[in-house]
Amino acid sequence: MADAPWLTIVGLGEDGPAGLSPASRETLDQAEIVMGPPRHLALLPELRAERIEWPVPFADGVARLLELRGRQVVMLASGDPFWFGAGSVIARHLERKDWCALPGVSVFSLAAARLGWPLETTVTLGLHAAPLTRLRPYLAAGQRVIVLVRDGAAVASLAESLVETGFGESTLHVCEALGGPRERLRICVAASLALDDISHPVCVGLEVAGDGLALPLTPGRPDMVFENDGQITRGPVRAMTLAALAPRPGDHLWDIGGGSGSVGIEWLLSHPSLGATTIEPRPDRAKRIRRNADQLGVDRLDIVQGFAPDALDNLQPPDAVFVGGGLSADMLTWLHTNLRDGTRLVANAVTLESESLLAQAQAQYGGNLLRVELAQAGSLGSKRGWKAAYPVVQWSVTL
């Protein structure tokens, strides 16, 4: 058939062909070329197909694969290619008619079956090619997580990270080569990990325990989790700001005048589909934002060092914009002129001059103007009293 796909992505487990469906075995028998990692190719019996080893780095293999267009090609991937696997990477480079997939049993399913954990309530993360810090938002006592990691050294790094964040009491179920003849499952505690012979491929079933700080699920997380130099939107105001920005699945945020990056980071923590770009003119603060984002598990935060509005040219168009610093009449005019209709804009002010700008903007463009005064109880001699913070004026509008 003219429209038949030339590429089939086959999920292969550690048991090799024994675990393949009849359709997958037939596809391999009829293939002209089989391309995959050496470990996967070694599991196959003799075939008529030419074998091509997938190179390192992975991206080089994508280019080689695309050169084979028009021939009957099988690409080997681990388990389910579309669950933290290579399938989605390949699909981005092809039209839908060019490929089909025959998934195998995922390592998450195998791990859950060994541990007796319900997958619907277990966090699953693929960190074999991503920073271990992406685990941070899920660290809370009692939480169960299944994590794919690169190798034995990564298991040791995972244990060290858990100790550093106060969760060294966590139990690690180290699962090696699940589903194959080399399968092994060992249990240890993060703080006393002493395994030096962990074999690839490996995943870890993590039962989180310890007295480390669990990040709340709602905005307004403690200021202490953000490294800052005093330039930070405080927790209660941050919660109010995120509510006004109203993140929705798939949205992208511009955080103008990032400071510590707290608003952009909290935006990203709201949902894994969200994106954000922080614009910060000071290099020291831009570096600090990078550290905060990485440590809190949202390394996908984009950081642009520069002054708005000049630094806003050619950025991904936003669905929402927060102006936390550098507020000016020129900036508000630029935003109103250049942003798409429907963009949500939120700006905070604490000085009389910036309050005046927001009052004028609200009169000109509409939206809501809100003034909030916060006070915190503190010592007043031998008694207690209220210590007031600067009032915050917030303007929010849908352009």
Coordinates of C-alpha atoms in Angstrom, one line a residue:
M1 CA 0.0 0.0 0.0
A2 CA 1.3 3.5 -0.9
D3 CA 0.3 4.9 2.5
A4 CA 1.7 2.0 4.6
P5 CA 4.2 3.3 7.2
W6 CA 7.9 2.7 6.4
L7 CA 8.9 2.7 10.1
T8 CA 7.6 0.5 12.9
I9 CA 8.7 1.3 16.5
V10 CA 8.8 -2.0 18.4
G11 CA 9.0 -2.1 22.2
L12 CA 11.4 -4.8 23.3
G13 CA 11.8 -6.0 26.9
E14 CA 14.7 -7.7 28.6
D15 CA 13.2 -11.1 27.7
G16 CA 13.8 -10.4 24.0
P17 CA 11.6 -11.9 21.4
A18 CA 9.9 -14.2 24.0
G19 CA 7.9 -11.2 25.2
L20 CA 6.9 -9.9 21.8
S21 CA 3.4 -10.1 20.3
P22 CA 2.9 -12.1 17.1
A23 CA 2.5 -8.8 15.2
S24 CA 5.9 -7.6 16.5
R25 CA 7.6 -10.8 15.6
E26 CA 6.1 -10.8 12.1
T27 CA 7.2 -7.2 11.6
L28 CA 10.8 -8.1 12.6
D29 CA 10.8 -11.1 10.2
Q30 CA 9.7 -8.9 7.3
A31 CA 12.0 -5.9 8.0
E32 CA 14.8 -4.8 5.7
I33 CA 16.6 -2.9 8.5
V34 CA 16.5 -3.2 12.3
M35 CA 18.0 -0.2 14.1
G36 CA 18.4 0.0 17.9
P37 CA 20.9 0.1 20.8
P38 CA 23.5 -2.7 20.9
R39 CA 21.8 -4.1 24.0
H40 CA 18.5 -4.6 22.2
L41 CA 20.1 -5.9 19.0
A42 CA 22.0 -8.5 21.0
L43 CA 18.6 -9.9 22.3
L44 CA 17.4 -10.7 18.8
P45 CA 17.8 -14.0 17.0
E46 CA 19.2 -14.2 13.5
L47 CA 17.1 -12.1 11.0
R48 CA 17.3 -11.4 7.3
A49 CA 17.3 -7.7 8.1
E50 CA 20.4 -5.5 8.2
R51 CA 21.3 -4.4 11.7
I52 CA 22.3 -0.8 12.5
E53 CA 23.4 0.2 16.0
W54 CA 21.9 3.4 17.3
P55 CA 24.7 5.9 17.9
V56 CA 25.5 8.1 20.9
P57 CA 24.3 10.8 21.3
F58 CA 20.8 9.8 20.6
A59 CA 20.1 12.8 18.3
D60 CA 22.7 11.5 15.8
G61 CA 20.6 8.3 15.4
V62 CA 17.5 10.4 14.5
A63 CA 19.3 11.8 11.5
R64 CA 20.5 8.3 10.4
L65 CA 17.0 6.9 10.8
L66 CA 15.5 9.6 8.6
E67 CA 18.0 8.7 5.9
L68 CA 16.3 5.2 5.7
R69 CA 13.0 6.6 4.7
G70 CA 11.3 4.5 2.1
R71 CA 12.6 1.1 3.3
Q72 CA 10.9 -1.2 5.7
V73 CA 12.6 -0.2 9.0
V74 CA 12.1 -1.4 12.6
M75 CA 13.3 0.8 15.4
L76 CA 13.8 -1.0 18.7
A77 CA 12.9 0.8 21.9
S78 CA 12.5 -0.3 25.5
G79 CA 9.1 -1.5 26.6
D80 CA 6.5 1.1 25.9
P81 CA 8.2 3.7 23.5
F82 CA 5.7 6.4 24.4
W83 CA 6.0 6.3 28.2
F84 CA 9.2 8.3 28.9
G85 CA 10.6 6.5 25.8
A86 CA 12.1 7.4 22.4
G87 CA 8.8 7.2 20.5
S88 CA 7.7 10.7 21.0
V89 CA 11.1 12.1 19.9
I90 CA 10.9 10.1 16.7
A91 CA 7.2 11.0 16.0
R92 CA 8.1 14.7 16.1
H93 CA 10.2 14.3 13.0
L94 CA 7.7 12.3 10.9
E95 CA 4.2 12.6 9.5
R96 CA 1.7 10.4 11.2
K97 CA 1.4 8.2 8.0
D98 CA 5.1 7.4 8.1
W99 CA 5.2 5.3 11.3
C100 CA 3.3 2.9 13.6
A101 CA 4.2 1.6 17.0
L102 CA 3.9 -1.9 18.6
P103 CA 4.5 -1.2 22.3
G104 CA 5.7 -3.8 24.8
V105 CA 5.2 -4.0 28.6
S106 CA 6.6 -0.8 30.2
V107 CA 9.1 -0.9 33.0
F108 CA 6.6 1.0 35.1
S109 CA 4.1 -1.9 34.8
L110 CA 6.8 -4.5 35.6
A111 CA 8.0 -2.5 38.6
A112 CA 4.5 -2.0 39.9
A113 CA 3.8 -5.7 39.5
R114 CA 6.9 -6.7 41.5
L115 CA 6.2 -4.1 44.2
G116 CA 2.4 -4.5 44.4
W117 CA 1.9 -0.7 43.9
P118 CA -1.2 0.7 42.1
L119 CA 0.1 2.7 39.1
E120 CA -2.9 5.0 39.2
T121 CA -1.7 6.5 42.5
T122 CA 2.1 6.1 42.0
V123 CA 4.2 8.9 40.5
T124 CA 6.2 7.7 37.5
L125 CA 9.2 9.7 36.3
G126 CA 11.7 9.1 33.5
L127 CA 15.0 10.6 34.8
H128 CA 17.4 8.5 32.7
A129 CA 18.0 11.5 30.5
A130 CA 16.9 14.3 32.9
P131 CA 18.0 16.0 36.1
L132 CA 17.3 14.1 39.3
T133 CA 16.0 17.4 40.8
R134 CA 12.8 16.9 38.8
L135 CA 11.9 14.5 41.7
R136 CA 11.8 17.4 44.2
P137 CA 8.2 18.5 43.9
Y138 CA 7.1 14.9 44.7
L139 CA 9.2 14.4 47.9
A140 CA 6.7 14.1 50.7
A141 CA 6.6 11.4 53.4
G142 CA 4.4 8.5 52.3
Q143 CA 4.7 9.3 48.6
R144 CA 5.5 6.4 46.2
V145 CA 7.5 7.1 43.1
I146 CA 8.9 4.8 40.3
V147 CA 11.9 6.5 38.8
L148 CA 13.8 5.4 35.7
V149 CA 17.5 6.3 36.1
R150 CA 20.5 6.0 33.8
D151 CA 22.8 3.5 35.7
G152 CA 24.1 2.4 39.1
A153 CA 25.9 5.7 39.6
A154 CA 22.6 7.6 39.2
V155 CA 21.1 5.4 42.0
A156 CA 23.9 6.6 44.3
S157 CA 23.3 10.2 43.2
L158 CA 19.6 9.8 43.9
A159 CA 20.3 8.5 47.4
E160 CA 22.6 11.4 48.1
S161 CA 20.0 13.9 46.9
L162 CA 17.4 12.4 49.2
V163 CA 19.8 12.7 52.2
E164 CA 20.5 16.3 51.3
T165 CA 16.8 17.2 51.2
G166 CA 16.0 15.5 54.5
F167 CA 14.5 12.3 53.1
G168 CA 17.4 10.0 53.8
E169 CA 15.1 7.6 55.6
S170 CA 13.4 6.7 52.2
T171 CA 13.3 3.1 51.1
L172 CA 14.8 2.3 47.7
H173 CA 13.6 -0.7 45.8
V174 CA 16.4 -1.1 43.2
C175 CA 15.0 -3.0 40.2
E176 CA 17.5 -4.3 37.6
A177 CA 16.8 -5.7 34.1
L178 CA 13.1 -6.3 34.9
G179 CA 11.4 -9.0 32.8
G180 CA 14.6 -10.7 31.7
P181 CA 16.9 -13.5 32.9
R182 CA 19.2 -10.9 34.8
E183 CA 16.3 -9.5 36.8
R184 CA 17.2 -8.6 40.4
L185 CA 15.3 -6.6 43.1
R186 CA 17.1 -5.3 46.2
I187 CA 15.9 -3.1 49.0
C188 CA 17.9 -0.5 50.9
V189 CA 17.6 2.8 52.7
A190 CA 18.9 6.0 51.0
A191 CA 21.1 7.1 53.9
S192 CA 22.9 3.7 54.0
L193 CA 23.0 2.7 50.3
A194 CA 26.0 0.4 49.9
L195 CA 25.3 -1.2 46.5
D196 CA 28.2 -0.9 44.1
D197 CA 27.2 -3.5 41.4
I198 CA 23.9 -2.1 40.1
S199 CA 23.3 -3.2 36.5
H200 CA 21.7 -1.3 33.7
P201 CA 18.8 -1.0 32.9
V202 CA 17.6 0.1 36.3
C203 CA 14.7 1.8 37.9
V204 CA 14.0 2.6 41.5
G205 CA 10.8 2.2 43.5
L206 CA 10.9 5.0 46.1
E207 CA 9.0 5.1 49.3
V208 CA 9.6 8.6 50.6
A209 CA 10.3 9.0 54.3
G210 CA 12.0 11.6 56.5
D211 CA 11.5 15.0 57.9
G212 CA 12.5 17.0 54.9
L213 CA 10.4 20.0 53.7
A214 CA 7.6 18.8 51.5
L215 CA 6.6 21.5 49.0
P216 CA 3.0 22.5 49.3
L217 CA 0.8 21.9 46.2
T218 CA -0.7 25.4 46.2
P219 CA 1.0 28.7 45.3
G220 CA 2.5 30.8 48.1
R221 CA 5.2 28.3 49.0
P222 CA 7.5 29.3 51.8
D223 CA 9.9 32.1 50.9
M224 CA 12.7 30.1 52.4
V225 CA 12.7 27.6 49.5
F226 CA 13.8 30.4 47.1
E227 CA 17.3 31.7 47.3
N228 CA 16.9 35.4 47.1
D229 CA 18.6 38.8 47.9
G230 CA 15.4 40.3 49.2
Q231 CA 13.9 40.9 45.8
I232 CA 11.1 38.3 46.0
T233 CA 7.3 38.4 45.7
R234 CA 6.3 37.3 49.2
G235 CA 4.3 34.1 49.7
P236 CA 0.8 35.6 50.3
V237 CA 1.2 38.1 47.4
R238 CA 2.6 35.4 45.2
A239 CA -0.5 33.2 45.9
M240 CA -2.7 36.2 45.0
T241 CA -0.6 36.8 41.8
L242 CA -0.8 33.2 40.6
A243 CA -4.6 33.2 41.2
A244 CA -4.9 36.3 39.0
L245 CA -2.6 34.8 36.3
A246 CA -4.9 31.8 36.3
P247 CA -2.6 29.2 34.7
R248 CA -4.4 26.7 32.4
P249 CA -3.0 23.5 30.9
G250 CA -0.6 24.3 28.1
D251 CA -0.2 28.0 28.9
H252 CA 3.0 30.0 28.6
L253 CA 4.0 32.8 31.0
W254 CA 6.3 35.8 30.7
D255 CA 7.6 36.8 34.1
I256 CA 9.1 40.2 33.6
G257 CA 11.6 41.3 36.3
G258 CA 12.1 37.8 37.7
G259 CA 14.0 38.7 40.9
S260 CA 14.3 35.3 42.5
G261 CA 12.1 33.6 39.9
S262 CA 9.5 32.7 42.4
V263 CA 6.4 33.6 40.3
G264 CA 7.6 31.7 37.2
I265 CA 8.7 28.7 39.3
E266 CA 5.4 28.5 41.1
W267 CA 3.6 28.8 37.7
L268 CA 5.5 25.8 36.4
L269 CA 4.9 23.8 39.6
S270 CA 1.2 24.2 38.9
H271 CA 1.1 21.7 36.0
P272 CA 3.7 19.8 33.9
S273 CA 2.2 21.1 30.6
L274 CA 3.0 24.8 31.5
G275 CA 5.9 26.8 30.1
A276 CA 7.5 30.0 31.3
T277 CA 10.1 32.6 30.4
T278 CA 11.6 34.8 33.0
I279 CA 13.2 38.1 31.9
E280 CA 15.7 39.5 34.3
P281 CA 18.3 42.3 33.6
R282 CA 20.8 41.6 36.4
P283 CA 23.2 38.7 35.6
D284 CA 23.6 37.7 39.3
R285 CA 19.8 37.4 39.7
A286 CA 19.5 35.5 36.4
K287 CA 22.0 32.9 37.8
R288 CA 20.1 32.8 41.0
I289 CA 16.8 32.1 39.2
R290 CA 18.5 29.3 37.3
R291 CA 19.6 27.7 40.6
N292 CA 16.2 28.1 42.1
A293 CA 14.4 26.6 39.1
D294 CA 16.8 23.6 38.9
Q295 CA 16.7 22.8 42.6
L296 CA 12.9 23.0 42.7
G297 CA 12.5 20.6 39.8
V298 CA 11.4 23.0 37.0
D299 CA 14.6 23.2 35.0
R300 CA 12.4 23.8 31.9
L301 CA 12.1 27.5 33.0
D302 CA 13.6 29.7 30.2
I303 CA 15.6 32.6 31.4
V304 CA 16.4 35.7 29.3
Q305 CA 18.8 38.2 30.6
G306 CA 17.9 41.7 29.4
F307 CA 15.7 44.7 29.9
A308 CA 12.0 44.6 28.9
P309 CA 10.5 45.5 26.5
D310 CA 13.6 45.2 24.3
A311 CA 14.3 41.6 25.5
L312 CA 10.7 40.5 24.6
D313 CA 11.2 40.5 20.9
N314 CA 11.1 37.0 19.3
L315 CA 10.1 35.2 22.5
Q316 CA 7.4 32.6 22.4
P317 CA 4.0 34.5 22.6
P318 CA 2.6 34.3 26.1
D319 CA -0.9 33.4 27.4
A320 CA -0.2 35.3 30.6
V321 CA 2.3 38.1 31.6
F322 CA 3.4 39.1 35.1
V323 CA 5.2 42.4 35.5
G324 CA 7.0 42.2 38.8
G325 CA 9.8 44.7 38.2
G326 CA 10.8 47.4 35.8
L327 CA 7.2 48.7 35.5
S328 CA 7.0 51.8 33.2
A329 CA 4.4 53.5 30.9
D330 CA 6.5 52.5 27.9
M331 CA 6.4 48.9 28.9
L332 CA 2.6 48.9 29.5
T333 CA 2.1 50.5 26.1
W334 CA 4.4 47.9 24.4
L335 CA 2.5 45.1 26.0
H336 CA -0.9 46.4 25.0
T337 CA 0.3 47.0 21.5
N338 CA 2.1 43.7 20.9
L339 CA 0.4 41.0 22.9
R340 CA -2.4 38.9 21.4
D341 CA -6.0 39.5 22.3
G342 CA -6.9 37.3 25.2
T343 CA -3.5 37.5 26.9
R344 CA -3.9 37.9 30.7
L345 CA -1.8 40.6 32.2
V346 CA -1.0 41.1 35.9
A347 CA 1.2 43.8 37.4
N348 CA 2.0 44.5 41.0
A349 CA 3.1 47.9 42.5
V350 CA 4.4 49.0 45.9
T351 CA 5.6 52.6 45.2
L352 CA 3.4 55.6 44.7
E353 CA 4.8 56.2 41.2
S354 CA 4.1 52.6 40.1
E355 CA 0.6 52.7 41.7
S356 CA -0.1 55.8 39.6
L357 CA 0.9 54.0 36.5
L358 CA -1.5 51.1 37.3
A359 CA -4.3 53.5 38.1
Q360 CA -3.9 55.2 34.7
A361 CA -3.6 51.8 32.9
Q362 CA -6.8 50.6 34.5
A363 CA -8.6 53.8 33.5
Q364 CA -7.3 53.4 29.9
Y365 CA -7.5 49.6 29.3
G366 CA -10.0 48.4 31.9
G367 CA -9.5 45.4 34.2
N368 CA -9.5 45.1 38.0
L369 CA -7.5 47.2 40.4
L370 CA -6.9 45.7 43.9
R371 CA -5.1 47.1 46.9
V372 CA -4.0 44.6 49.6
E373 CA -2.4 45.5 53.0
L374 CA -0.8 42.7 54.9
A375 CA 0.5 42.6 58.5
Q376 CA 2.2 39.9 60.5
A377 CA 2.1 39.4 64.2
G378 CA 5.4 40.2 66.0
S379 CA 6.9 41.2 69.3
L380 CA 6.0 44.7 70.6
G381 CA 7.9 45.1 73.8
S382 CA 6.6 42.4 76.2
K383 CA 3.5 41.9 74.2
R384 CA 2.6 41.4 70.5
G385 CA 1.5 43.7 67.7
W386 CA 1.0 43.9 64.0
K387 CA 4.0 44.6 61.8
A388 CA 2.6 46.0 58.5
A389 CA 4.2 45.4 55.1
Y390 CA 4.1 47.9 52.2
P391 CA 0.6 47.8 50.6
V392 CA 0.5 46.1 47.2
V393 CA -1.6 47.3 44.3
Q394 CA -2.4 44.8 41.7
W395 CA -3.8 45.4 38.3
S396 CA -5.2 42.4 36.3
V397 CA -6.7 42.6 32.8
T398 CA -7.4 40.4 29.8
L399 CA -6.3 42.3 26.8

